[in-house]
Amino acid sequence: MTDIRLAIGLVALMSGLMVIFNILAIVFGLRLKRLLRDVPCIESYDDLYDLKAEVRVQMHGALLGLALFGLTLLTAIAGTILYGKQFFLVAMLICSFYSVTAVWLTKLEKKVRAIPVTNDEFQKERDHIAHVWVKKAFPDW
């Protein structure tokens, strides 16, 4: 009886972590939508400041998301070791729900990285921000 309770507990833990992960992704996606609405074009240093501030938040959120995903993965591995292929299939089903949110979030991130600019100086800075966002763990500005 305890064996089934542990399995149910692991599935519940994975499900909870994935729900939190999805909510986090949706919140950060809505923040990107708001940025795109408020800053449709980078025309001033204030717009660049807003972009940097949002990208900083997004980068920290991505680190939190990685931690949540890591916990989910560890739970899936533990459950698979204990319960075999059936648990693995349930884990993959639970994790696959994030794929829809991930596609949506990725499209928004690409739009933000391609926000139009009014001059070469702003383009250079926007490209630097985009590069840091994609290639580094922490902002360097």
XYZ file of C-alpha atoms in Angstrom:
141
model
C 0.000 0.000 0.000
C 2.829 2.421 0.756
C 4.386 1.649 -2.615
C 1.350 2.998 -4.481
C 1.221 6.016 -2.185
C 4.828 6.844 -3.020
C 4.109 6.523 -6.738
C 1.069 8.779 -6.425
C 3.121 11.227 -4.381
C 5.856 11.355 -7.030
C 3.296 11.913 -9.791
C 1.635 14.633 -7.709
C 5.004 16.284 -7.064
C 5.871 16.214 -10.766
C 2.463 17.566 -11.694
C 2.732 20.359 -9.150
C 6.190 21.351 -10.317
C 5.053 21.407 -13.943
C 2.013 23.515 -13.052
C 4.278 26.010 -11.279
C 6.674 25.887 -14.244
C 3.833 26.606 -16.692
C 2.408 29.418 -14.561
C 5.870 30.960 -14.342
C 6.284 30.740 -18.133
C 2.867 32.280 -18.724
C 3.570 35.160 -16.333
C 6.888 35.861 -18.022
C 5.260 35.586 -21.444
C 2.621 38.130 -20.456
C 5.403 40.439 -19.285
C 6.993 40.158 -22.749
C 3.648 40.912 -24.410
C 3.324 44.019 -22.240
C 6.841 45.109 -23.207
C 6.028 44.657 -26.900
C 2.882 46.735 -26.421
C 4.605 49.494 -24.427
C 7.815 49.599 -26.491
C 6.904 48.819 -30.115
C 10.089 50.579 -31.285
C 13.272 51.596 -29.491
C 13.368 55.343 -29.960
C 15.059 56.548 -26.793
C 17.319 55.569 -23.944
C 14.208 55.106 -21.816
C 13.068 52.376 -24.218
C 16.474 50.712 -23.937
C 16.259 50.950 -20.156
C 12.829 49.267 -20.232
C 14.196 46.519 -22.487
C 17.189 45.919 -20.228
C 15.016 45.826 -17.118
C 12.640 43.279 -18.638
C 15.417 41.109 -20.047
C 17.065 41.089 -16.604
C 13.804 39.807 -15.085
C 13.447 37.234 -17.866
C 16.982 35.950 -17.327
C 16.453 35.497 -13.593
C 13.108 33.831 -14.293
C 14.800 31.423 -16.680
C 17.191 30.359 -13.921
C 14.243 29.724 -11.615
C 12.571 27.765 -14.408
C 15.684 25.647 -14.863
C 15.672 24.827 -11.163
C 12.014 23.778 -11.326
C 12.667 21.715 -14.429
C 15.657 20.070 -12.739
C 13.517 19.069 -9.758
C 10.894 17.688 -12.125
C 13.548 15.719 -13.988
C 14.987 14.303 -10.763
C 11.502 13.231 -9.693
C 10.937 11.587 -13.072
C 14.250 9.739 -12.853
C 13.559 8.553 -9.302
C 10.081 7.380 -10.270
C 11.378 5.601 -13.354
C 14.035 3.792 -11.313
C 11.464 2.747 -8.739
C 8.485 1.979 -10.995
C 9.825 1.412 -14.497
C 8.515 2.231 -17.935
C 4.946 3.053 -16.912
C 6.117 5.798 -14.593
C 8.406 7.146 -17.323
C 5.468 7.366 -19.751
C 3.364 9.231 -17.182
C 6.288 11.586 -16.507
C 6.725 12.334 -20.214
C 2.998 13.011 -20.574
C 3.098 15.456 -17.667
C 6.213 17.202 -19.011
C 4.818 17.431 -22.548
C 2.167 19.914 -21.415
C 4.914 22.507 -21.126
C 5.759 22.269 -24.840
C 2.786 24.431 -25.875
C 3.765 27.146 -23.423
C 7.409 26.892 -24.487
C 6.582 27.434 -28.165
C 4.475 30.503 -27.323
C 7.179 31.927 -25.048
C 9.915 31.342 -27.633
C 7.943 33.255 -30.282
C 7.527 36.199 -27.922
C 11.222 36.206 -27.048
C 12.140 36.301 -30.740
C 9.811 39.276 -31.274
C 11.394 41.142 -28.379
C 14.912 40.451 -29.682
C 13.838 41.927 -33.021
C 12.126 45.106 -31.759
C 12.678 47.782 -34.393
C 15.124 50.582 -33.611
C 15.476 54.142 -34.919
C 19.255 54.399 -35.224
C 22.461 52.394 -35.384
C 23.478 53.106 -31.794
C 20.208 51.697 -30.469
C 20.485 48.714 -32.798
C 23.958 47.936 -31.506
C 22.729 48.091 -27.909
C 19.600 46.032 -28.665
C 21.726 43.385 -30.371
C 24.064 43.288 -27.367
C 21.110 42.836 -25.009
C 19.744 40.050 -27.208
C 23.140 38.339 -27.335
C 23.527 38.429 -23.555
C 19.966 37.171 -23.120
C 20.610 34.132 -25.291
C 24.240 33.343 -24.450
C 24.778 34.237 -20.798
C 23.186 33.273 -17.500
C 23.278 36.763 -15.975
C 22.985 40.249 -17.495
C 26.217 42.218 -17.817
C 24.801 45.730 -17.844
